[in-house]
Short mmCIF file of C-alpha atoms in Angstrom, two decimals:
data_model
loop_
_atom_site.label_atom_id
_atom_site.label_comp_id
_atom_site.label_asym_id
_atom_site.label_seq_id
_atom_site.Cartn_x
_atom_site.Cartn_y
_atom_site.Cartn_z
CA MET W 1 -72.39 -6.04 6.31
CA ALA W 2 -68.84 -6.77 5.75
CA ARG W 3 -67.17 -9.35 7.95
CA PRO W 4 -65.08 -7.88 11.19
CA LEU W 5 -61.51 -8.35 10.15
CA THR W 6 -59.06 -10.91 11.61
CA THR W 7 -56.38 -9.66 13.73
CA ALA W 8 -54.13 -11.09 10.99
CA GLN W 9 -55.63 -9.08 8.22
CA ARG W 10 -55.77 -5.84 10.30
CA ILE W 11 -52.19 -6.47 10.92
CA ASN W 12 -51.33 -7.22 7.16
CA GLY W 13 -53.27 -3.66 6.59
CA MET W 14 -50.83 -1.71 9.07
CA LEU W 15 -47.63 -3.70 7.08
CA ARG W 16 -49.00 -2.31 3.92
CA ARG W 17 -48.18 1.27 5.17
CA VAL W 18 -44.84 0.24 6.37
CA PRO W 19 -41.86 0.33 3.52
CA ALA W 20 -39.45 -2.00 3.19
CA TRP W 21 -36.46 0.29 2.68
CA PRO W 22 -35.83 1.45 6.21
CA LEU W 23 -34.72 -2.33 6.79
CA TYR W 24 -31.62 -1.78 4.83
CA VAL W 25 -30.69 1.88 6.94
CA LEU W 26 -31.10 -0.09 10.15
CA GLY W 27 -28.66 -3.15 8.58
CA ALA W 28 -26.39 -0.50 7.97
CA ILE W 29 -26.66 1.09 11.00
CA TRP W 30 -26.30 -1.74 13.10
CA ALA W 31 -22.90 -2.93 10.72
CA GLY W 32 -21.54 0.52 11.72
CA PHE W 33 -22.58 0.09 15.15
CA LEU W 34 -20.61 -3.15 15.65
CA PHE W 35 -17.60 -1.89 13.84
CA TRP W 36 -17.50 1.28 15.95
CA GLN W 37 -17.85 -0.69 19.14
CA ALA W 38 -14.66 -2.95 18.00
CA LEU W 39 -13.02 0.08 17.00
CA THR W 40 -13.30 1.83 20.60
CA GLY W 41 -12.65 -1.41 22.47
CA ARG W 42 -16.11 -1.95 23.29
CA LEU W 43 -16.22 -5.53 22.02
CA GLY W 44 -13.70 -6.63 24.55
CA VAL W 45 -9.55 -6.48 24.28
CA GLU W 46 -9.89 -8.77 21.22
CA PRO W 47 -12.18 -6.97 18.88
CA ILE W 48 -11.23 -8.71 15.57
CA ASN W 49 -12.74 -12.20 16.55
CA ALA W 50 -15.50 -10.66 18.57
CA LEU W 51 -16.34 -8.34 15.36
CA GLU W 52 -16.30 -11.49 13.32
CA ARG W 53 -18.57 -13.46 15.23
CA GLU W 54 -21.11 -10.50 15.58
CA TYR W 55 -21.27 -10.17 11.85
CA GLY W 56 -21.84 -13.91 11.45
CA ASP W 57 -23.90 -13.91 14.24
CA THR W 58 -26.35 -11.42 12.88
CA ALA W 59 -26.30 -13.23 9.40
CA LEU W 60 -27.49 -16.24 11.14
CA LYS W 61 -30.51 -14.81 12.75
CA LEU W 62 -31.47 -13.23 9.55
CA LEU W 63 -31.39 -16.24 7.87
CA VAL W 64 -33.64 -17.83 10.29
CA ALA W 65 -35.87 -14.62 10.27
CA GLY W 66 -35.77 -14.95 6.20
CA LEU W 67 -36.78 -18.69 6.74
CA ALA W 68 -39.58 -18.02 9.28
CA VAL W 69 -41.91 -15.88 6.85
CA THR W 70 -43.34 -18.43 4.45
CA PRO W 71 -44.27 -20.68 7.83
CA LEU W 72 -45.74 -17.60 9.52
CA MET W 73 -47.90 -16.85 6.45
CA LYS W 74 -48.82 -20.30 6.95
CA TYR W 75 -49.78 -20.81 10.18
CA THR W 76 -50.64 -16.92 11.31
CA ARG W 77 -51.56 -15.41 7.94
CA VAL W 78 -49.63 -12.46 8.84
CA SER W 79 -47.47 -11.67 5.85
CA LEU W 80 -44.08 -10.20 5.91
CA LEU W 81 -43.45 -11.12 2.09
CA LYS W 82 -42.49 -7.53 1.22
CA PHE W 83 -39.72 -7.71 3.82
CA ARG W 84 -38.15 -10.84 2.60
CA ARG W 85 -35.94 -9.31 -0.08
CA ALA W 86 -34.75 -7.08 2.50
CA ILE W 87 -33.95 -9.76 5.12
CA GLY W 88 -32.32 -11.73 2.55
CA LEU W 89 -30.19 -9.46 1.04
CA LEU W 90 -29.14 -7.99 4.36
CA CYS W 91 -28.48 -11.59 5.51
CA PHE W 92 -25.86 -11.31 2.34
CA PHE W 93 -24.18 -8.21 3.32
CA PHE W 94 -23.67 -9.48 6.80
CA VAL W 95 -21.87 -12.84 5.51
CA LEU W 96 -19.89 -10.55 3.23
CA ALA W 97 -18.80 -8.32 6.46
CA HIS W 98 -17.97 -11.56 8.09
CA PHE W 99 -15.96 -13.12 5.54
CA SER W 100 -14.15 -9.65 4.96
CA VAL W 101 -13.47 -9.25 8.75
CA TRP W 102 -12.10 -12.60 8.70
CA ALA W 103 -10.07 -12.34 5.56
CA LEU W 104 -8.80 -9.12 5.96
CA LEU W 105 -8.26 -8.28 9.72
CA ASP W 106 -8.38 -11.94 10.95
CA VAL W 107 -6.19 -13.98 8.59
CA GLN W 108 -4.38 -11.07 6.70
CA SER W 109 -2.93 -12.99 3.73
CA PHE W 110 -4.23 -14.32 0.44
CA GLY W 111 -2.46 -17.57 1.07
CA ARG W 112 -3.46 -18.09 4.25
CA VAL W 113 -7.26 -17.74 3.34
CA TRP W 114 -6.75 -19.80 0.58
CA ALA W 115 -5.21 -22.61 2.69
CA ASP W 116 -7.83 -22.10 5.56
CA ILE W 117 -10.97 -22.89 2.99
CA LEU W 118 -8.77 -26.15 1.21
CA LYS W 119 -7.63 -27.43 4.91
CA ARG W 120 -10.60 -26.48 7.28
CA PRO W 121 -13.87 -28.10 6.75
CA TYR W 122 -15.46 -25.70 8.91
CA VAL W 123 -14.13 -22.61 6.63
CA THR W 124 -14.95 -24.93 3.55
CA VAL W 125 -18.43 -25.14 4.30
CA GLY W 126 -18.69 -21.64 5.13
CA MET W 127 -17.29 -20.33 2.23
CA ILE W 128 -19.50 -22.72 0.40
CA ALA W 129 -22.70 -21.01 1.85
CA PHE W 130 -20.93 -17.57 1.24
CA LEU W 131 -20.86 -18.40 -2.68
CA GLY W 132 -24.03 -19.92 -2.66
CA LEU W 133 -25.51 -16.55 -1.32
CA ILE W 134 -23.92 -14.62 -4.27
CA PRO W 135 -26.14 -15.85 -7.02
CA LEU W 136 -29.21 -15.19 -4.41
CA ALA W 137 -28.20 -11.62 -3.85
CA LEU W 138 -27.52 -10.93 -7.59
CA THR W 139 -30.93 -12.23 -8.38
CA SER W 140 -32.69 -10.14 -5.67
CA ASN W 141 -34.41 -7.48 -7.93
CA ASN W 142 -37.69 -7.42 -9.93
CA TRP W 143 -36.27 -7.61 -13.39
CA SER W 144 -34.23 -11.03 -12.15
CA VAL W 145 -37.83 -12.32 -10.88
CA ARG W 146 -39.50 -11.50 -13.93
CA ARG W 147 -36.35 -12.68 -16.31
CA LEU W 148 -36.24 -16.00 -14.74
CA GLY W 149 -39.84 -16.60 -14.16
CA ARG W 150 -40.07 -20.45 -12.38
CA ASN W 151 -36.66 -20.69 -12.22
CA TRP W 152 -36.19 -18.17 -9.83
CA ARG W 153 -38.04 -19.85 -7.15
CA ARG W 154 -35.83 -23.13 -7.95
CA LEU W 155 -32.58 -20.88 -7.48
CA HIS W 156 -33.87 -19.48 -4.38
CA GLN W 157 -34.74 -22.77 -2.83
CA LEU W 158 -30.51 -22.70 -2.66
CA VAL W 159 -31.23 -21.05 0.80
CA TYR W 160 -32.31 -24.27 2.22
CA GLY W 161 -29.13 -25.47 1.81
CA ILE W 162 -26.81 -22.57 2.35
CA ALA W 163 -29.12 -22.27 5.89
CA ILE W 164 -27.95 -25.99 6.83
CA LEU W 165 -24.21 -25.15 5.58
CA GLY W 166 -24.38 -21.56 8.09
CA ALA W 167 -25.53 -23.76 11.11
CA VAL W 168 -23.04 -26.20 10.69
CA HIS W 169 -20.09 -23.76 9.96
CA TYR W 170 -20.95 -22.14 13.70
CA ILE W 171 -21.40 -26.06 15.30
CA TRP W 172 -18.02 -26.81 13.84
CA LEU W 173 -16.38 -23.94 15.04
CA ALA W 174 -17.17 -24.52 18.69
CA LYS W 175 -14.87 -25.83 21.14
CA GLY W 176 -16.85 -28.45 24.07
CA PHE W 177 -20.69 -28.79 24.25
CA GLN W 178 -22.35 -25.51 23.28
CA ILE W 179 -26.13 -24.72 23.28
CA GLU W 180 -26.34 -21.66 20.68
CA PRO W 181 -25.16 -23.66 17.56
CA LEU W 182 -27.55 -26.21 18.09
CA VAL W 183 -30.23 -24.11 18.63
CA TYR W 184 -29.59 -22.38 15.18
CA LEU W 185 -29.62 -25.69 13.61
CA GLY W 186 -32.64 -26.67 15.44
CA LEU W 187 -34.67 -23.82 14.20
CA ILE W 188 -33.41 -24.04 10.81
CA LEU W 189 -34.53 -27.48 10.47
CA GLY W 190 -37.48 -26.67 12.05
CA LEU W 191 -38.36 -24.08 9.81
CA LEU W 192 -37.51 -26.22 6.53
CA ALA W 193 -39.54 -29.08 8.09
CA THR W 194 -42.62 -26.69 7.78
CA ARG W 195 -41.99 -26.60 3.94
CA ILE W 196 -42.47 -30.39 3.49
CA ARG W 197 -45.70 -31.42 2.50
CA TRP W 198 -46.30 -34.55 4.91
CA LYS W 199 -49.76 -35.23 3.23
CA SER W 200 -48.40 -35.50 -0.06
CA LEU W 201 -45.35 -37.82 1.27
CA LEU W 202 -47.86 -40.05 3.37
CA GLN W 203 -49.65 -40.69 0.07
CA GLN W 204 -46.74 -41.39 -2.30
CA GLY W 205 -45.54 -43.54 0.50
CA ARG W 206 -49.08 -45.55 0.50
CA ALA W 207 -48.70 -45.76 -3.16
CA ALA W 208 -45.55 -47.23 -3.49
CA ALA W 209 -46.57 -49.68 -0.36
CA ALA X 1 13.40 -12.92 39.90
CA LEU X 2 14.78 -15.14 41.87
CA GLY X 3 16.18 -18.65 40.75
CA LEU X 4 16.24 -17.56 37.28
CA GLY X 5 20.29 -17.49 37.20
CA GLY X 6 20.00 -21.03 36.90
CA LEU X 7 18.60 -20.94 33.42
CA ALA X 8 19.77 -21.08 30.04
CA ARG X 9 17.75 -17.94 29.14
CA PRO X 10 19.22 -14.48 30.04
CA VAL X 11 17.41 -12.55 32.91
CA GLY X 12 16.91 -9.80 30.10
CA ALA X 13 14.92 -11.88 28.17
CA GLN X 14 11.74 -11.71 30.48
CA GLU X 15 12.18 -8.36 31.16
CA ALA X 16 12.23 -7.33 27.82
CA LEU X 17 8.31 -8.55 27.30
CA GLU X 18 5.72 -5.91 27.57
CA PRO X 19 3.01 -7.42 30.11
CA ASN X 20 -0.66 -6.85 29.01
CA SER X 21 -2.76 -4.51 30.99
CA TYR X 22 -4.44 -5.83 34.10
CA GLU X 23 -7.66 -5.09 32.47
CA GLU X 24 -6.50 -7.21 29.26
CA ILE X 25 -5.58 -9.97 31.33
CA THR X 26 -8.78 -9.95 33.44
CA THR X 27 -11.10 -9.75 30.72
CA TYR X 28 -10.26 -12.30 28.07
CA ASN X 29 -10.11 -15.39 29.94
CA ASN X 30 -10.82 -19.01 28.94
CA TYR X 31 -12.77 -20.70 31.96
CA TYR X 32 -15.31 -22.93 30.91
CA GLU X 33 -16.63 -23.38 34.51
CA PHE X 34 -17.88 -20.04 34.20
CA GLY X 35 -19.06 -20.04 30.83
CA THR X 36 -17.51 -20.41 27.11
CA GLY X 37 -17.39 -16.56 26.34
CA LYS X 38 -14.03 -14.83 26.60
CA ALA X 39 -15.89 -12.10 28.94
CA ASP X 40 -18.04 -14.96 30.89
CA PRO X 41 -15.06 -15.55 33.47
CA ALA X 42 -14.65 -12.04 34.11
CA LYS X 43 -18.54 -11.94 34.73
CA ASN X 44 -19.50 -15.06 36.46
CA ALA X 45 -16.02 -16.03 38.04
CA GLU X 46 -16.96 -14.01 41.37
CA ALA X 47 -19.19 -16.89 42.79
CA LEU X 48 -15.98 -19.06 43.07
CA ASP X 49 -15.62 -19.55 47.00
CA THR X 50 -11.91 -19.41 47.72
CA THR X 51 -12.52 -19.42 51.54
CA ASP X 52 -10.56 -22.19 53.30
CA TRP X 53 -8.97 -23.60 50.34
CA GLN X 54 -7.26 -26.92 50.75
CA VAL X 55 -5.45 -28.95 47.93
CA THR X 56 -4.87 -33.03 48.10
CA VAL X 57 -1.58 -34.21 47.65
CA ASP X 58 -1.69 -38.10 46.95
CA GLY X 59 -0.50 -40.94 44.76
CA LEU X 60 3.15 -41.69 45.06
CA VAL X 61 4.63 -38.83 47.55
CA ASP X 62 5.90 -39.48 51.19
CA ASN X 63 3.52 -36.94 52.62
CA PRO X 64 0.14 -37.20 51.37
CA GLY X 65 -2.64 -35.18 52.68
CA THR X 66 -5.03 -32.18 52.35
CA TYR X 67 -3.46 -29.16 53.08
CA PRO X 68 -4.59 -25.69 53.82
CA LEU X 69 -3.17 -23.55 51.02
CA ALA X 70 -1.19 -21.50 53.66
CA GLU X 71 0.63 -24.85 54.57
CA LEU X 72 1.60 -26.29 51.12
CA ILE X 73 3.15 -23.23 49.94
CA GLY X 74 3.79 -21.12 53.31
CA GLY X 75 7.75 -20.49 53.50
CA LEU X 76 8.39 -21.24 49.71
CA ALA X 77 9.72 -18.63 47.72
CA VAL X 78 7.69 -16.43 45.62
CA GLU X 79 9.25 -14.99 42.29
CA ASP X 80 8.06 -12.84 39.89
CA ARG X 81 7.77 -14.52 36.29
CA ILE X 82 6.60 -12.46 33.39
CA TYR X 83 5.69 -15.09 30.73
CA ARG X 84 4.50 -15.05 27.25
CA LEU X 85 1.14 -16.83 27.57
CA ARG X 86 -0.11 -18.43 23.97
CA CYS X 87 -3.57 -19.90 23.71
CA VAL X 88 -4.16 -23.10 21.39
CA GLU X 89 -6.82 -20.54 19.92
CA ALA X 90 -4.09 -18.81 18.37
CA TRP X 91 -4.19 -15.70 20.47
CA SER X 92 -1.42 -14.45 23.19
CA MET X 93 -0.89 -12.33 25.84
CA VAL X 94 1.98 -11.53 28.45
CA VAL X 95 1.44 -11.95 31.89
CA PRO X 96 3.19 -10.68 35.00
CA TRP X 97 3.01 -13.73 37.49
CA GLN X 98 3.80 -14.11 40.84
CA GLY X 99 4.18 -17.82 41.54
CA ILE X 100 6.18 -20.53 43.29
CA GLU X 101 8.38 -23.19 41.06
CA LEU X 102 6.00 -26.39 41.36
CA LYS X 103 9.20 -28.02 42.07
CA ASP X 104 9.51 -26.49 45.65
CA ILE X 105 5.80 -27.88 46.22
CA LEU X 106 6.92 -31.30 44.74
CA ASP X 107 9.75 -31.67 46.76
CA ARG X 108 8.00 -30.82 49.94
CA ALA X 109 5.55 -33.46 49.36
CA GLY X 110 8.51 -35.92 48.53
CA VAL X 111 8.06 -37.24 45.05
CA GLN X 112 8.72 -41.32 45.13
CA SER X 113 10.98 -42.93 42.94
CA ASN X 114 8.38 -44.63 40.88
CA ALA X 115 6.41 -41.66 39.68
CA ARG X 116 6.45 -40.59 36.65
CA TYR X 117 3.46 -38.02 35.75
CA VAL X 118 1.93 -35.30 38.24
CA ALA X 119 -2.10 -34.94 37.78
CA PHE X 120 -3.85 -32.18 38.43
CA GLU X 121 -7.50 -31.28 39.01
CA THR X 122 -9.58 -27.73 39.29
CA ALA X 123 -12.30 -27.50 41.73
CA VAL X 124 -15.80 -28.07 41.23
CA GLN X 125 -18.43 -26.09 42.58
CA PRO X 126 -21.90 -26.67 40.64
CA GLU X 127 -24.02 -24.10 42.64
CA ASN X 128 -21.18 -21.46 41.74
CA MET X 129 -20.03 -22.69 38.18
CA PRO X 130 -22.95 -21.86 35.44
CA GLY X 131 -20.95 -24.02 33.13
CA VAL X 132 -20.32 -26.87 35.10
CA ARG X 133 -24.28 -26.82 35.62
CA ARG X 134 -24.83 -26.86 31.82
CA GLY X 135 -22.42 -29.46 31.18
CA VAL X 136 -19.95 -27.84 28.81
CA LEU X 137 -17.28 -30.42 29.49
CA ASP X 138 -16.92 -33.27 31.65
CA PHE X 139 -15.83 -31.61 34.63
CA PRO X 140 -13.91 -31.49 36.76
CA TYR X 141 -11.04 -30.18 34.39
CA VAL X 142 -8.06 -32.23 34.71
CA GLU X 143 -4.57 -31.79 33.19
CA GLY X 144 -1.20 -33.22 33.68
CA LEU X 145 2.35 -33.02 33.15
CA ARG X 146 5.43 -35.49 32.64
CA LEU X 147 7.52 -35.41 36.13
CA ASP X 148 10.58 -33.53 34.19
CA GLU X 149 8.18 -30.94 33.06
CA ALA X 150 6.53 -30.34 35.85
CA MET X 151 10.08 -30.07 37.88
CA HIS X 152 11.27 -27.89 35.40
CA PRO X 153 12.31 -24.26 36.63
CA LEU X 154 10.05 -22.45 34.34
CA THR X 155 7.03 -24.20 35.56
CA ILE X 156 5.42 -22.35 38.66
CA MET X 157 2.12 -22.56 40.61
CA ALA X 158 0.85 -18.74 40.21
CA THR X 159 -0.71 -17.08 43.09
CA GLY X 160 -1.05 -13.66 41.86
CA LEU X 161 -0.47 -10.95 38.69
CA TYR X 162 0.65 -7.70 38.93
CA ASP X 163 1.15 -7.76 42.67
CA GLU X 164 -2.33 -8.95 43.35
CA PRO X 165 -3.84 -11.88 44.85
CA MET X 166 -4.82 -14.25 41.77
CA PRO X 167 -8.16 -13.00 40.34
CA LYS X 168 -11.15 -15.26 40.40
CA GLN X 169 -10.98 -15.40 36.56
CA ASN X 170 -7.46 -16.29 36.31
CA GLY X 171 -7.82 -19.28 38.53
CA ALA X 172 -7.80 -18.19 42.17
CA PRO X 173 -5.98 -19.09 44.64
CA ILE X 174 -3.67 -21.24 42.96
CA ARG X 175 -2.78 -22.24 39.29
CA LEU X 176 -0.34 -23.67 37.26
CA VAL X 177 1.93 -21.81 34.67
CA VAL X 178 3.80 -23.93 31.74
CA PRO X 179 4.82 -21.04 29.93
CA TRP X 180 5.91 -23.12 26.75
CA LYS X 181 2.54 -25.08 26.28
CA TYR X 182 -1.00 -24.15 25.17
CA GLY X 183 -2.56 -22.40 27.79
CA PHE X 184 -5.16 -24.91 28.62
CA LYS X 185 -2.38 -26.79 30.11
CA SER X 186 -2.01 -24.40 32.73
CA ILE X 187 -4.93 -25.62 34.91
CA LYS X 188 -6.86 -23.15 37.24
CA SER X 189 -7.78 -23.20 40.88
CA ILE X 190 -6.09 -26.50 41.74
CA VAL X 191 -7.64 -28.48 44.69
CA ARG X 192 -5.59 -31.89 43.77
CA ILE X 193 -2.15 -33.03 42.79
CA SER X 194 -1.67 -36.65 42.27
CA LEU X 195 1.75 -38.06 41.41
CA VAL X 196 1.10 -41.20 39.42
CA GLU X 197 3.15 -44.03 37.14
CA GLU X 198 0.85 -43.46 34.15
CA GLU X 199 0.25 -40.87 31.70
CA PRO X 200 -3.12 -39.09 33.75
CA VAL X 201 -6.24 -38.20 31.50
CA THR X 202 -6.63 -34.67 30.81
CA THR X 203 -9.63 -33.13 29.64
CA TRP X 204 -9.34 -31.42 26.24
CA ASN X 205 -7.25 -34.29 24.93
CA SER X 206 -9.71 -36.87 26.09
CA LEU X 207 -12.45 -34.60 24.49
CA ALA X 208 -10.83 -34.14 21.25
CA PRO X 209 -7.47 -36.30 20.95
CA SER X 210 -6.99 -35.04 17.36
CA GLU X 211 -7.51 -31.54 18.18
CA TYR X 212 -5.35 -31.19 21.74
CA GLY X 213 -2.29 -33.52 22.52
CA PHE X 214 -1.37 -34.62 25.93
CA TYR X 215 1.92 -32.44 25.46
CA ALA X 216 -0.09 -29.62 23.94
CA ASN X 217 3.51 -27.93 23.35
CA VAL X 218 3.38 -24.52 21.73
CA ASN X 219 4.85 -25.25 18.01
CA PRO X 220 4.14 -23.15 14.88
CA THR X 221 5.03 -26.62 12.71
CA VAL X 222 2.12 -28.49 13.88
CA ASP X 223 -1.57 -27.10 12.97
CA HIS X 224 -4.59 -27.09 14.84
CA PRO X 225 -6.86 -29.61 12.48
CA ARG X 226 -9.34 -26.47 12.37
CA TRP X 227 -6.65 -23.34 12.50
CA SER X 228 -3.22 -22.80 11.73
CA GLN X 229 -0.59 -22.29 14.78
CA ALA X 230 1.86 -20.68 12.66
CA THR X 231 1.00 -17.11 13.68
CA GLU X 232 -0.69 -15.48 16.83
CA ARG X 233 -2.65 -12.33 17.35
CA ARG X 234 -1.24 -10.57 20.55
CA ILE X 235 -4.25 -9.16 22.41
CA GLY X 236 -4.49 -5.58 22.78
CA GLY X 237 -3.86 -4.64 19.47
CA GLY X 238 -6.81 -3.28 18.73
CA LEU X 239 -9.02 -3.91 15.50
CA PHE X 240 -6.67 -3.49 13.21
CA SER X 241 -3.42 -5.38 14.89
CA SER X 242 -1.24 -7.64 12.77
CA ARG X 243 -0.27 -11.29 13.55
CA GLN X 244 3.12 -12.26 14.55
CA ASP X 245 4.84 -15.28 14.29
CA THR X 246 4.31 -18.16 16.59
CA LEU X 247 7.84 -19.27 18.33
CA MET X 248 8.84 -22.89 18.75
CA TYR X 249 8.18 -23.62 22.70
CA ASN X 250 6.58 -20.15 22.71
CA GLY X 251 10.03 -18.77 22.71
CA TYR X 252 11.33 -20.85 25.59
CA ASP X 253 13.93 -22.69 23.82
CA GLU X 254 15.57 -24.12 27.10
CA VAL X 255 12.99 -26.75 27.28
CA ALA X 256 13.84 -28.41 24.01
CA SER X 257 16.11 -31.00 25.72
CA LEU X 258 13.21 -32.46 27.37
CA TYR X 259 11.72 -33.43 23.99
CA GLU X 260 14.90 -35.18 22.55
CA GLY X 261 14.28 -37.88 20.20
CA MET X 262 10.54 -37.61 20.30
CA ASP X 263 8.49 -37.20 17.44
CA LEU X 264 6.62 -33.87 18.17
CA LYS X 265 4.40 -34.25 14.98
CA ALA X 266 2.93 -37.64 16.50
CA GLN X 267 3.32 -36.42 20.21
CA PHE X 268 1.84 -33.11 19.79
#
């Protein structure tokens, strides 16, 4: 007699039948919906900054979601691995949208965009994170995974640093003491901490002592 | 517009300004006692308790005391003032205020000759103010002006806008309006006015001195460290509104003489 399935196995079985492509559709709908809200005054009387924030906020949430896939598997055995590429690519697209609203609708001139990148540390940090995401987005396809082999993994570990930069970017632009940016940094650091192999670190420490 | 005849600026200048809508003015606010989001004050400020409002006038004055609002301003001339409002965050609007020249209130209090600054304090009602409970800033919010700035005829204590009593999210029942300075100087819901000898501590300046100066005069040539002050976005233009150039002293050139001989980059 076969062993009864665990909850995680049952969930994984169901997820196997769910395709990943609808996530792209949902992402596009969400981006379009936010734009429509901004256009029609539903994001308040100053829609440019509001839209910029909504796109940035969505990107951060997707970043957290993408980083949560591995720990979720480690601790619950539930695997969302097949959705991770879509989560990552959507994150990139929302960062791109965030950047575009900032550059085209908010700052409105190439000279000022460039000046802000050079002069304002929170913009510099955001820009580095955005540039860092580009190679990851470009290699988020099966051909690149095969082609790059072990290096693909190494390349995509860049996202750890990018995530921290993203959170710092948010903290830096807040005025006064605000909880939300700190929550994002806490979540990101927490999710990154689950990846540290404490045991081997400890053993190394002992060996060194 | 009573009393404007004495100003260098023609009266026509304020009539030429197109005020923002009541909705724009009352749904896009910075009032951190009620939250840090622009829409938070409109959502939360209803809880502000303005009944039996009293203002303490103290320090270097002949008539110190705690006055009911009616006693503080009763009988003084209420004027219409259509002013540009330039936020330090590089957005702006135009607000049709009703208010009293601060000078009239200070004259009634009897400013003593050794007073050099005016300090102001906002109400703190933790039970009604979610931002106070969360400790977003070190409350009470405090602000200050040099005495000559406070006595300038452009400086008013506003009690209303669009001929309505001051909405709570805009600083009911009485707030300062100093149109040539960044908006954070124009402290809301005032409960204390103190005449003092030394430059008073002010909230944003003490939190981030490199970002927010004591003077905080609108100045397109002195950038905030995190953004340019050269341009601003007028609220109400929608998603594709273009930026406009920020004017020195927010366009109120008549105050320039107050700052003659000062290095405006150092004392920003």
